[in-house]
CSV table of C-alpha atoms in Angstrom, one decimal:
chain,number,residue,atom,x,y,z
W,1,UNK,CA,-17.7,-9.0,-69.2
W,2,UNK,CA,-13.9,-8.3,-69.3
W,3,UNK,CA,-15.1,-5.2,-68.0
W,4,UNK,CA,-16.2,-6.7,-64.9
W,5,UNK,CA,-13.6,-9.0,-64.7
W,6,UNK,CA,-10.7,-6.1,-64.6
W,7,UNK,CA,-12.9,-4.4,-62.2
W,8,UNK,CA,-13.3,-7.5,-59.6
W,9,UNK,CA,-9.2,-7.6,-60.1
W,10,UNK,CA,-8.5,-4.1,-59.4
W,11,UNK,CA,-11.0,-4.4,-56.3
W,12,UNK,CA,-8.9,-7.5,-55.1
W,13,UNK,CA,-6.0,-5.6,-55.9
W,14,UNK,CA,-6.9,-2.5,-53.5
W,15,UNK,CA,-7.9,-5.1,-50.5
W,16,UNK,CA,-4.6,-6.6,-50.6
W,17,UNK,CA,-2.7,-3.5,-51.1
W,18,UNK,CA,-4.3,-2.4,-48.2
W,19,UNK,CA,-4.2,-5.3,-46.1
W,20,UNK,CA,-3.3,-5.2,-42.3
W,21,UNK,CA,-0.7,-7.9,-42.6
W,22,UNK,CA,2.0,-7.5,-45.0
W,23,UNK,CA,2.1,-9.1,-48.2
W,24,UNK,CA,5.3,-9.9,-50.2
W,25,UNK,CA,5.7,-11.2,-53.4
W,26,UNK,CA,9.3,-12.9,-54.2
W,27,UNK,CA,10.7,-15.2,-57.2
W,28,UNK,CA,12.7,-18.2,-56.4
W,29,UNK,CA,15.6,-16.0,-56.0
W,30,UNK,CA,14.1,-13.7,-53.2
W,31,UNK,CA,13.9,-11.2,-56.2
W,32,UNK,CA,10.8,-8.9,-54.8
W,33,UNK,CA,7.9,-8.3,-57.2
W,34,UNK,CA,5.2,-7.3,-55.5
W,35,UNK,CA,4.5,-5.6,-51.5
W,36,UNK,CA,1.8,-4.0,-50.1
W,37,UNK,CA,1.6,-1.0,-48.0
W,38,UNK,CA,1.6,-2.8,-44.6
W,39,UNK,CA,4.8,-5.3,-45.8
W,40,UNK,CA,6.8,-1.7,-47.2
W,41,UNK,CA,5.9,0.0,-43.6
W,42,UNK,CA,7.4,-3.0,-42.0
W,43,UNK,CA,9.7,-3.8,-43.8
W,44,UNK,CA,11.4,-0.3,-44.5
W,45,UNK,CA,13.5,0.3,-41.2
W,46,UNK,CA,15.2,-2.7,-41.9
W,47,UNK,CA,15.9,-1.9,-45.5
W,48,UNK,CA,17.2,1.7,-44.5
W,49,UNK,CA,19.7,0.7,-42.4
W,50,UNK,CA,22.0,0.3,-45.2
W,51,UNK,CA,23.4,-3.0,-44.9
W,52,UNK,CA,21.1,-4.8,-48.0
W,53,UNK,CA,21.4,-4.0,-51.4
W,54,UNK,CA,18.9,-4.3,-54.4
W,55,UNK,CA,15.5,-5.8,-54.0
W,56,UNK,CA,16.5,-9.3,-53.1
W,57,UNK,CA,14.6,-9.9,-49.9
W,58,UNK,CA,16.5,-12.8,-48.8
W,59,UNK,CA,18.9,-10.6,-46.6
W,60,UNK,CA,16.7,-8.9,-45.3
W,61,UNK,CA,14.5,-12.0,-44.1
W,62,UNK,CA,17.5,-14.0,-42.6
W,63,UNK,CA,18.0,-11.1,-40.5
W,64,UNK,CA,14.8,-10.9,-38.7
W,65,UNK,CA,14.6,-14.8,-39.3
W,66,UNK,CA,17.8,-16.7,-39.5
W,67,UNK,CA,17.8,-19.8,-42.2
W,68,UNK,CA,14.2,-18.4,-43.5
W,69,UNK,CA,15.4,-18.2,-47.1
W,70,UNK,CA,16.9,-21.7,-46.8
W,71,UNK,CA,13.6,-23.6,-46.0
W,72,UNK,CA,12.2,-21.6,-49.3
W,73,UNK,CA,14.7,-22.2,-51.5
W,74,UNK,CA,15.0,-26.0,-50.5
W,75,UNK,CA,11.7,-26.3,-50.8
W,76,UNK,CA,11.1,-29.5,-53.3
W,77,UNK,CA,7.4,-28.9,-54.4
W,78,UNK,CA,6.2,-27.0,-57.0
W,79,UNK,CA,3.7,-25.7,-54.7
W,80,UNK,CA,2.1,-25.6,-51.4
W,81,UNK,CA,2.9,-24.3,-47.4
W,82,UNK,CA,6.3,-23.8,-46.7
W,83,UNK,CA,5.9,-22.8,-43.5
W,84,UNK,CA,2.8,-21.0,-41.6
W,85,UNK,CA,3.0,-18.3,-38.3
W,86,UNK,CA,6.3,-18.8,-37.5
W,87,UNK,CA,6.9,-16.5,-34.6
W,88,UNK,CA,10.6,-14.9,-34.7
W,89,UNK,CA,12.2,-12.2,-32.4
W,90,UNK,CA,14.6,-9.8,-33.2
W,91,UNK,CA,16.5,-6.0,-32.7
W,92,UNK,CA,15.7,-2.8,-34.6
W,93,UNK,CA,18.1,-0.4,-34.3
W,94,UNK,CA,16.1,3.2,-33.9
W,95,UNK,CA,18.0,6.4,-32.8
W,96,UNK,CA,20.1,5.4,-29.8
W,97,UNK,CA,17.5,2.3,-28.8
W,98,UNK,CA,17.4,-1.1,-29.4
W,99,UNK,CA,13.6,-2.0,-29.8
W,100,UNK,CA,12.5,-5.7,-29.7
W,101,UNK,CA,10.4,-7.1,-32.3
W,102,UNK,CA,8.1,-10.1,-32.5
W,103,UNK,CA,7.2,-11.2,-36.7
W,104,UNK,CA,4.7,-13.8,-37.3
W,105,UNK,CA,5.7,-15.4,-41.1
W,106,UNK,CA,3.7,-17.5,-43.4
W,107,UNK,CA,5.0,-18.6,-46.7
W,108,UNK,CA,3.0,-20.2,-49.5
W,109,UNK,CA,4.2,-21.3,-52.8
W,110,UNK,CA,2.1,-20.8,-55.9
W,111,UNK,CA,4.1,-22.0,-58.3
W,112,UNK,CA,7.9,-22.7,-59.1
W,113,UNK,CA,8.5,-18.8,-59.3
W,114,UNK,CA,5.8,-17.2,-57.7
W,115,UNK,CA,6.1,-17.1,-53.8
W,116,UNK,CA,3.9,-15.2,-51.6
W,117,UNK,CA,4.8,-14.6,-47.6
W,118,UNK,CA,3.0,-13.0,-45.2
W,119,UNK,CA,4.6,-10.6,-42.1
W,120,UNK,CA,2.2,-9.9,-39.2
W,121,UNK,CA,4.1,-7.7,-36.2
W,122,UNK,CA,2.9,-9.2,-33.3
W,123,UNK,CA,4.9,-6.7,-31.5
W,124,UNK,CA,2.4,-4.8,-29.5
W,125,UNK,CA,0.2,-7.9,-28.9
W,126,UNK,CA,2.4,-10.0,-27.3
W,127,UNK,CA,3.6,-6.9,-25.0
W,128,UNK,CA,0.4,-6.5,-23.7
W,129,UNK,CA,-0.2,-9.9,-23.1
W,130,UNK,CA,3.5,-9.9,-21.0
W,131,UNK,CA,2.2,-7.0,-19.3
W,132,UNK,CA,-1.1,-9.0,-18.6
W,133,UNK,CA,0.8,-11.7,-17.6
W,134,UNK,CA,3.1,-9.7,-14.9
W,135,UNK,CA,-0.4,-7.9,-13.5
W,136,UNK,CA,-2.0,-11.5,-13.1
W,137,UNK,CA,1.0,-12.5,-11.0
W,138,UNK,CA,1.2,-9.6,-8.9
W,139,UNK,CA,-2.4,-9.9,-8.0
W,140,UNK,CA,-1.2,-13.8,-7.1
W,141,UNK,CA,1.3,-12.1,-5.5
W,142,UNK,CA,-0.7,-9.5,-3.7
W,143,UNK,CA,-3.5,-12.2,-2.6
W,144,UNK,CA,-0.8,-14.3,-1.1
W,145,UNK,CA,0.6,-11.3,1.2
W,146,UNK,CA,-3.4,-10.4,1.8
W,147,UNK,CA,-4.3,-14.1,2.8
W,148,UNK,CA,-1.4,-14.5,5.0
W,149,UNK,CA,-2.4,-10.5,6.5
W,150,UNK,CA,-6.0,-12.0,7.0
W,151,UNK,CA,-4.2,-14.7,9.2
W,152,UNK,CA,-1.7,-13.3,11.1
W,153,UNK,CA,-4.9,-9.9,11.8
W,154,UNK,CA,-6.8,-13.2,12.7
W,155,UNK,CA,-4.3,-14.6,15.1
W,156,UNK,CA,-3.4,-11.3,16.6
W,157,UNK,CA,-7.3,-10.7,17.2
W,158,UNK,CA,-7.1,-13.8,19.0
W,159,UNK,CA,-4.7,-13.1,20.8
W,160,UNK,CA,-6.0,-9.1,21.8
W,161,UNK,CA,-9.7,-11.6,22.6
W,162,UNK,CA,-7.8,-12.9,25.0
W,163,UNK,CA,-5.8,-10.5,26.8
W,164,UNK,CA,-8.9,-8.5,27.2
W,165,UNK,CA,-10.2,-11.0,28.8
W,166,UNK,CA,-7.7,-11.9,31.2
W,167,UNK,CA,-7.7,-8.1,32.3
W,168,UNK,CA,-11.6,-7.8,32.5
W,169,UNK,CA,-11.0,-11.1,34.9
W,170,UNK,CA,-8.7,-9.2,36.7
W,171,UNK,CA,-10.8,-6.3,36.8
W,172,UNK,CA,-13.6,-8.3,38.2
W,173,UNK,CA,-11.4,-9.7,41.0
W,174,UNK,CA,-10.3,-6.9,42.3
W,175,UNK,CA,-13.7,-5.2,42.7
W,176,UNK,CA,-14.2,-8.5,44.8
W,177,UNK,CA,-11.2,-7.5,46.6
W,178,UNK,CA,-12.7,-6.0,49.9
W,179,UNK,CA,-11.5,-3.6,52.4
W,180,UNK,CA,-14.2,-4.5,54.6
W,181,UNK,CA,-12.2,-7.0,56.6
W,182,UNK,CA,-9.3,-4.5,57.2
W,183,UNK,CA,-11.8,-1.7,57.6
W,184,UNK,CA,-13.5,-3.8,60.5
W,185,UNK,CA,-10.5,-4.7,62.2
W,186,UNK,CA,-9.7,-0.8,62.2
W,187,UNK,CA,-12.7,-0.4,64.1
W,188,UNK,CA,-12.2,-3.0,66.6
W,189,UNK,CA,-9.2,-1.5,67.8
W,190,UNK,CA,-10.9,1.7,67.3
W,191,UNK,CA,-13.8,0.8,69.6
W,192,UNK,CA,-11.0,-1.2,72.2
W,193,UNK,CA,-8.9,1.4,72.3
W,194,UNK,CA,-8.5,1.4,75.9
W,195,UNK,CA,-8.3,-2.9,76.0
W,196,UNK,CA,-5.7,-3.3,73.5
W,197,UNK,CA,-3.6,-0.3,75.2
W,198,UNK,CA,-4.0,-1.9,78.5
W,199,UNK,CA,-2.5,-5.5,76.6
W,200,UNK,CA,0.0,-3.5,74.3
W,201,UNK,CA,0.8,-0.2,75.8
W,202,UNK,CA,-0.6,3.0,74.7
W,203,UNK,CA,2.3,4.1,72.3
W,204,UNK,CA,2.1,0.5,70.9
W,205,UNK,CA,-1.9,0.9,70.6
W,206,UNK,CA,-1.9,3.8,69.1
W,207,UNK,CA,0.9,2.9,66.3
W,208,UNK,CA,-1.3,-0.2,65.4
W,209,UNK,CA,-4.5,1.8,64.9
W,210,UNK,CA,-1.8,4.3,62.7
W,211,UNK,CA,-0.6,1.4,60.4
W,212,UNK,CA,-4.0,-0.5,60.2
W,213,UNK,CA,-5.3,3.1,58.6
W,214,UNK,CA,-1.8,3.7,56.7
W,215,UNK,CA,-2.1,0.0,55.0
W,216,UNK,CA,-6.3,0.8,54.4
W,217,UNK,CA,-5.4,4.1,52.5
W,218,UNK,CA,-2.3,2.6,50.6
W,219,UNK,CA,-4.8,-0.5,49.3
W,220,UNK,CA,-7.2,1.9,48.2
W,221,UNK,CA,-4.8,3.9,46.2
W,222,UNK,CA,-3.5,1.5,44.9
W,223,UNK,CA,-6.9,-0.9,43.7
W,224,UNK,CA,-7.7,2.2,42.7
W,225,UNK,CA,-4.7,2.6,40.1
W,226,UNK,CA,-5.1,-0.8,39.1
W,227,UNK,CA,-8.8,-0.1,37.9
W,228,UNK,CA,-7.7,2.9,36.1
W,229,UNK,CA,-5.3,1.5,34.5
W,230,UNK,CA,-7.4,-1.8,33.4
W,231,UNK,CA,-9.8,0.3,32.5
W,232,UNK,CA,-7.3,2.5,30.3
W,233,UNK,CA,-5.7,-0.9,28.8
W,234,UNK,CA,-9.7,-2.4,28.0
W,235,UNK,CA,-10.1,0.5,26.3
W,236,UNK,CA,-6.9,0.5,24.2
W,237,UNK,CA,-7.7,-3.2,23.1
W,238,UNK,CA,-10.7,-1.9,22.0
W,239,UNK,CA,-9.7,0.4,19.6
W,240,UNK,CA,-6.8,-2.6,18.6
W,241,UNK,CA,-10.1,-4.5,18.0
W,242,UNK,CA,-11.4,-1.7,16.1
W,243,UNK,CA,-8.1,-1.0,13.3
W,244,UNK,CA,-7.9,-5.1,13.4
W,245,UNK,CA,-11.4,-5.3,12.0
W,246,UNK,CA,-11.1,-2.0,10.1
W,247,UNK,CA,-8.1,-3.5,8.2
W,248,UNK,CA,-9.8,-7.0,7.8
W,249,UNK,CA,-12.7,-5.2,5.9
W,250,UNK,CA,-9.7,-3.4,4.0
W,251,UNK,CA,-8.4,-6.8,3.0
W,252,UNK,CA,-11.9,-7.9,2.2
W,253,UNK,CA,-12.8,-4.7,-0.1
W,254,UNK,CA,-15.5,-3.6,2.3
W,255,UNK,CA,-16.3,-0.4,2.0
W,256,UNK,CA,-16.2,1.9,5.3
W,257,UNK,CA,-19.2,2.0,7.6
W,258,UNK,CA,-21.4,5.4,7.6
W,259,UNK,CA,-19.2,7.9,9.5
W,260,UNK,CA,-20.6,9.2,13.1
W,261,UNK,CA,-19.5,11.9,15.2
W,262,UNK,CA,-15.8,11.6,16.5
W,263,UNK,CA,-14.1,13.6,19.4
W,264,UNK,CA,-10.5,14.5,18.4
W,265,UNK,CA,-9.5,15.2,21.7
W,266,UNK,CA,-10.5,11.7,23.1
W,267,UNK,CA,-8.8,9.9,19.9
W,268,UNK,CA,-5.6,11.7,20.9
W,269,UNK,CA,-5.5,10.6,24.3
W,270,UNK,CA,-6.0,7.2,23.5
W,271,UNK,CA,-3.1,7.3,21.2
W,272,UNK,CA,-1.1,8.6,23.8
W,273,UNK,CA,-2.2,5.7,26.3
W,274,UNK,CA,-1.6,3.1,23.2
W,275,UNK,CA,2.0,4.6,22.5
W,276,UNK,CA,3.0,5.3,26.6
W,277,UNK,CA,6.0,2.5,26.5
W,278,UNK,CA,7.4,4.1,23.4
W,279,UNK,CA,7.2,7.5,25.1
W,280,UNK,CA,8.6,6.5,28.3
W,281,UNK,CA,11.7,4.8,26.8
W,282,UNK,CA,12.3,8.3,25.4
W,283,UNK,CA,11.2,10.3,28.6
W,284,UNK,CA,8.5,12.1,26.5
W,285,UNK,CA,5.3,13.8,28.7
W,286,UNK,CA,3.4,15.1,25.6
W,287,UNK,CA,2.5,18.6,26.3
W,288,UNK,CA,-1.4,18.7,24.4
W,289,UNK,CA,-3.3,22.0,24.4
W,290,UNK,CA,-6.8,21.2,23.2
W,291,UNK,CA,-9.2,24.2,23.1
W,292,UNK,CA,-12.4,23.5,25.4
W,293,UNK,CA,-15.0,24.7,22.8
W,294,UNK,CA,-14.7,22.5,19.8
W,295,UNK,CA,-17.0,21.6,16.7
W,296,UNK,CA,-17.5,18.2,16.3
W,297,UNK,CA,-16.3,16.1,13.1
W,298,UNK,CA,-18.0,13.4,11.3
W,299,UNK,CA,-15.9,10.6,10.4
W,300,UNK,CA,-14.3,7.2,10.6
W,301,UNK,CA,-12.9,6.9,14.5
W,302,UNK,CA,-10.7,3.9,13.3
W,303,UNK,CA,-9.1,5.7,10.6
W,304,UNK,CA,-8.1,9.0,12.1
W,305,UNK,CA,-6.6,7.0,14.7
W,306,UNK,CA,-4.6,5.7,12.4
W,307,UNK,CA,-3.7,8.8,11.6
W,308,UNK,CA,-2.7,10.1,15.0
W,309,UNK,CA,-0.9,6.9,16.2
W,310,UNK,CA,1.3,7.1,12.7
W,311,UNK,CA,2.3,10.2,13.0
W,312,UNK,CA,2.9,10.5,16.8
W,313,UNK,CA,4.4,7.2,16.1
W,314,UNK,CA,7.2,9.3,13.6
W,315,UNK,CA,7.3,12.1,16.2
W,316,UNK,CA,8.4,9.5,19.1
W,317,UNK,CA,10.8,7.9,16.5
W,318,UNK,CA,12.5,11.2,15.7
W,319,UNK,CA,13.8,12.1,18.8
W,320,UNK,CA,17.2,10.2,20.0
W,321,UNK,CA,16.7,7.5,23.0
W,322,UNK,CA,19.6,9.2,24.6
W,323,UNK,CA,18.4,12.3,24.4
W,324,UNK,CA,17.1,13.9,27.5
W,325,UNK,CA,15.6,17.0,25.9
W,326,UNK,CA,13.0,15.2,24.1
W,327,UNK,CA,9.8,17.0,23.7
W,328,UNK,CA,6.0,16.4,21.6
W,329,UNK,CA,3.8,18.9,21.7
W,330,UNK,CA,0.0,18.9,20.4
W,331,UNK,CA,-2.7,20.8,20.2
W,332,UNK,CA,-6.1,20.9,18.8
W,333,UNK,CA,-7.8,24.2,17.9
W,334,UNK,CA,-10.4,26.3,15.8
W,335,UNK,CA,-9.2,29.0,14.0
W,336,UNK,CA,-12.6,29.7,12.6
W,337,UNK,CA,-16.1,27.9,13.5
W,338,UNK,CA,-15.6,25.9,10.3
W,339,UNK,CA,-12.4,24.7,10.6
W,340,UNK,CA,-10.5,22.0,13.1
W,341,UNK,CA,-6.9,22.4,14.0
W,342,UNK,CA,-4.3,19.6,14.8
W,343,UNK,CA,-0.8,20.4,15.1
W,344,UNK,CA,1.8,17.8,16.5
W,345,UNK,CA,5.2,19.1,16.7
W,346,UNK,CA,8.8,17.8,17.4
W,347,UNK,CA,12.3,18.3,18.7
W,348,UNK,CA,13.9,15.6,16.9
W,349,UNK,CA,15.6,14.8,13.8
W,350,UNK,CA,13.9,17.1,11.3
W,351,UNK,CA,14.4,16.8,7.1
W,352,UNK,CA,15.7,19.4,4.5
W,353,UNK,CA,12.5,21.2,3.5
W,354,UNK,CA,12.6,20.3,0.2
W,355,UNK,CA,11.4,16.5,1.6
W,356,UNK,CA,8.2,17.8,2.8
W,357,UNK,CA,6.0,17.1,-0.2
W,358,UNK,CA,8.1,13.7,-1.7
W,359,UNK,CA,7.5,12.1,2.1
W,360,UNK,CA,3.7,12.1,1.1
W,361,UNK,CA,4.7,10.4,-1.8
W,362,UNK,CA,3.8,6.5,-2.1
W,363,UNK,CA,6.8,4.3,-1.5
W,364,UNK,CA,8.9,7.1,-0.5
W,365,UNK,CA,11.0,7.3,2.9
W,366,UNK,CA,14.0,8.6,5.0
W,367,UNK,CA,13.7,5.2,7.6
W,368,UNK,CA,16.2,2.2,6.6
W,369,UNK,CA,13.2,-0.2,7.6
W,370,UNK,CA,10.4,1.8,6.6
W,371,UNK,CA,7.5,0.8,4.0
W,372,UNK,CA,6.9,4.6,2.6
W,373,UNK,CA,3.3,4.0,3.1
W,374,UNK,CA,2.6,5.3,6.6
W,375,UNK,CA,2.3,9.5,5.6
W,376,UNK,CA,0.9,8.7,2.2
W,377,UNK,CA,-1.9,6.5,3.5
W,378,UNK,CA,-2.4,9.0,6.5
W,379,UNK,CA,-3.3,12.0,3.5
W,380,UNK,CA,-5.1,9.4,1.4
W,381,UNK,CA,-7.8,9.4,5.1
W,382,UNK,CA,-7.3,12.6,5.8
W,383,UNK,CA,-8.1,14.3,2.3
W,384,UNK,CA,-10.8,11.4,2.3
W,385,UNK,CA,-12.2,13.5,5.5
W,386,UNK,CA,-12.3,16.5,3.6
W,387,UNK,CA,-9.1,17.3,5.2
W,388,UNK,CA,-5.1,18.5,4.7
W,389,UNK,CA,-2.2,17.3,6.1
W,390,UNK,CA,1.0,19.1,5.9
W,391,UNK,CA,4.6,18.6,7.4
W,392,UNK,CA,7.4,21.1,7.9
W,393,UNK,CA,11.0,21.0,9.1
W,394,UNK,CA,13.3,24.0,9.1
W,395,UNK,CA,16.1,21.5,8.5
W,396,UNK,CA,17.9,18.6,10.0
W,397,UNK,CA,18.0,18.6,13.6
W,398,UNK,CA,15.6,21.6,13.9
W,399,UNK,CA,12.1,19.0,14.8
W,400,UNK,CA,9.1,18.9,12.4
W,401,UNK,CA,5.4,19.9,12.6
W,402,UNK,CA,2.4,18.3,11.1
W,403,UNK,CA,-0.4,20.4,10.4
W,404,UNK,CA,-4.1,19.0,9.7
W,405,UNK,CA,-7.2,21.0,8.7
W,406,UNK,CA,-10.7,19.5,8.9
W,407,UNK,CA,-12.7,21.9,7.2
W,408,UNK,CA,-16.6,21.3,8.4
């Protein structure tokens, strides 16, 4: 029987030596009898720093927990809670850190000189649930900046619905604008030749027929230029409507429709058309060179544009308003029958080489207004294609090229 008994005991013994909180065992004077391996493991950096002596734990309580070994020693009872989970912060000197702590302390008195406290580091715990904490409000954050995105893509959409169809109205008009009547009165003094230059004079005659056919051939040309260019800005607000929608399923989490087969050399000239203001105000006539036997690319049309109109946007930025010398070039080739070439270079500014990789980087950039998002998120698409994108500069003021590979 005492057998059993010592072995139950030195089972309990082991379970609290090896408890995951730490146990201490103290007289009424702090003296320490007892601590188990988690309470020594805590305990022991503070100890080590040299500034408590003996094995009165008092010290080294009120320095993690200031006035802790008051409310034991004043105490009254013989027995019973002193205090439970008291959560206390404080510094641990390590190397040349300062690490902050967070101790969870229980005490219990079992009798007048047997007191037992408990440590728990809550340390790690309590940083992860910060950390949880600052994630949760980001994504607050984040939602806020994505539902105020959804509404201002929604207002601009709007506002695109309706300036398409003002200019399709347009467009409509002046296909109802006939020449007919002016064409007809051409051939009335065509066909009375010798009437009106009987009533006018022949010279006189003959200059009114001239005009009526000058002021027919200028309205032509002219309608004519008007349709184009509707047509050209119908088109644009398309594809607007297309990278509106394209970052309204982005907000959304949507995934990307199935990719179809894109032409490059269309998406380029649209992003020309899109940017023409920008590359007027710096007297820019790109200079494009597109090979007239391509192989065709499966993809997300939205999405390379993107592409293109970001980094012919940075090309256009680059050069100086001022400047009269300003020039883009781009071309699209293939090398090889499995590979697709775009390369749109620059006069402008340029970079030191050793920028070319970090201006891929996320949140990195050289513009004092710029988000560092624009080249990373044009390789996150393009390597999404199956593509590469790469920039080079040899060095401020010298221009830059980008260089991407499709490879099919």
């Amino acid at each position: 029987m005492e057998q059993e008994i010592r072995q139950q005991l030195e089972k309990y013994k082991g379970m609290i030596e090896q408890a995951p909180i730490g146990l201490v065992e103290v007289d009424r004077d702090g003296t320490l009898i007892e601590i188990n391996l988690a309470g020594e493991e805590m305990l022991e950096p503070i100890m080590d720093m040299g500034a408590f002596d003996g094995d009165n734990i008092f010290p080294v309580l009120d320095y993690m927990a200031p006035e802790m070994s008051d409310k034991i020693k004043s105490f009254p009872e013989q027995n019973g809670l002193v205090f439970i989970h008291e959560l206390h912060r404080f510094i641990l000197p390590e190397n040349d850190e300062e690490l902050e702590k967070y101790f969870d302390f229980s005490c219990n008195k079992l009798s007048d000189d047997c007191l037992i406290i408990s440590i728990e580091d809550m340390t790690e715990k309590l940083q992860k649930e910060q950390r949880m904490r600052e994630i949760e409000l980001d994504q607050a954050i984040m939602q806020g900046k994505f539902e105020i995105a959804s509404n201002v893509l929604h207002d601009i959409g709007n506002a695109v619905v309706g300036f398409g169809s003002h200019l399709t109205r347009v467009k409509r008009l002046l296909r109802q604008d006939e020449l007919n009547t002016l064409e007809k009165l051409a051939d009335f003094f065509r066909d009375r030749q010798s009437a009106v230059a009987e009533a006018l004079g022949k010279e006189k005659a003959e200059a009114l027929a001239e005009m009526l056919r000058g002021i027919i051939q200028s309205r032509k040309k002219h309608l004519n230029e008007l349709d184009s260019s509707i047509s050209q800005q119908i088109r644009i607000i398309s594809h607007i409507q297309e990278v509106l929608d394209i970052q309204r399923q982005y907000i959304r989490g949507v995934d990307i429709q199935e990719r179809q087969k894109v032409v490059l050399p269309n998406i380029i000239t649209d992003c020309v058309s899109m940017l023409s203001a920008s590359l007027e105000k710096r007297g820019i006539t790109p200079a494009i060179d597109i090979d007239s036997q391509l192989p065709s690319l499966k993809g997300d049309r939205t999405k390379l544009m993107q592409v293109m109109l970001n980094i012919l946007k940075n090309a256009i930025e680059a050069n100086d308003v001022e400047s009269e010398t300003n020039e883009i070039s781009i071309s699209i080739k293939s090398p090889t029958p499995n590979l697709l070439q775009i390369q749109i270079t620059d006069n402008g500014t340029g970079f030191d080489p050793s920028l070319a990789e970090k201006l891929f980087e996320r949140g990195f950039t050289t513009k004092n207004s710029g988000t560092g998002l624009g080249l990373y998120n044009c390789r996150m698409i393009v390597e999404n294609h199956g593509g590469t994108i790469d920039i080079h500069s040899d060095g401020p003021g010298k221009g830059a090229t980008v260089q991407i590979d499709f490879n099919l």
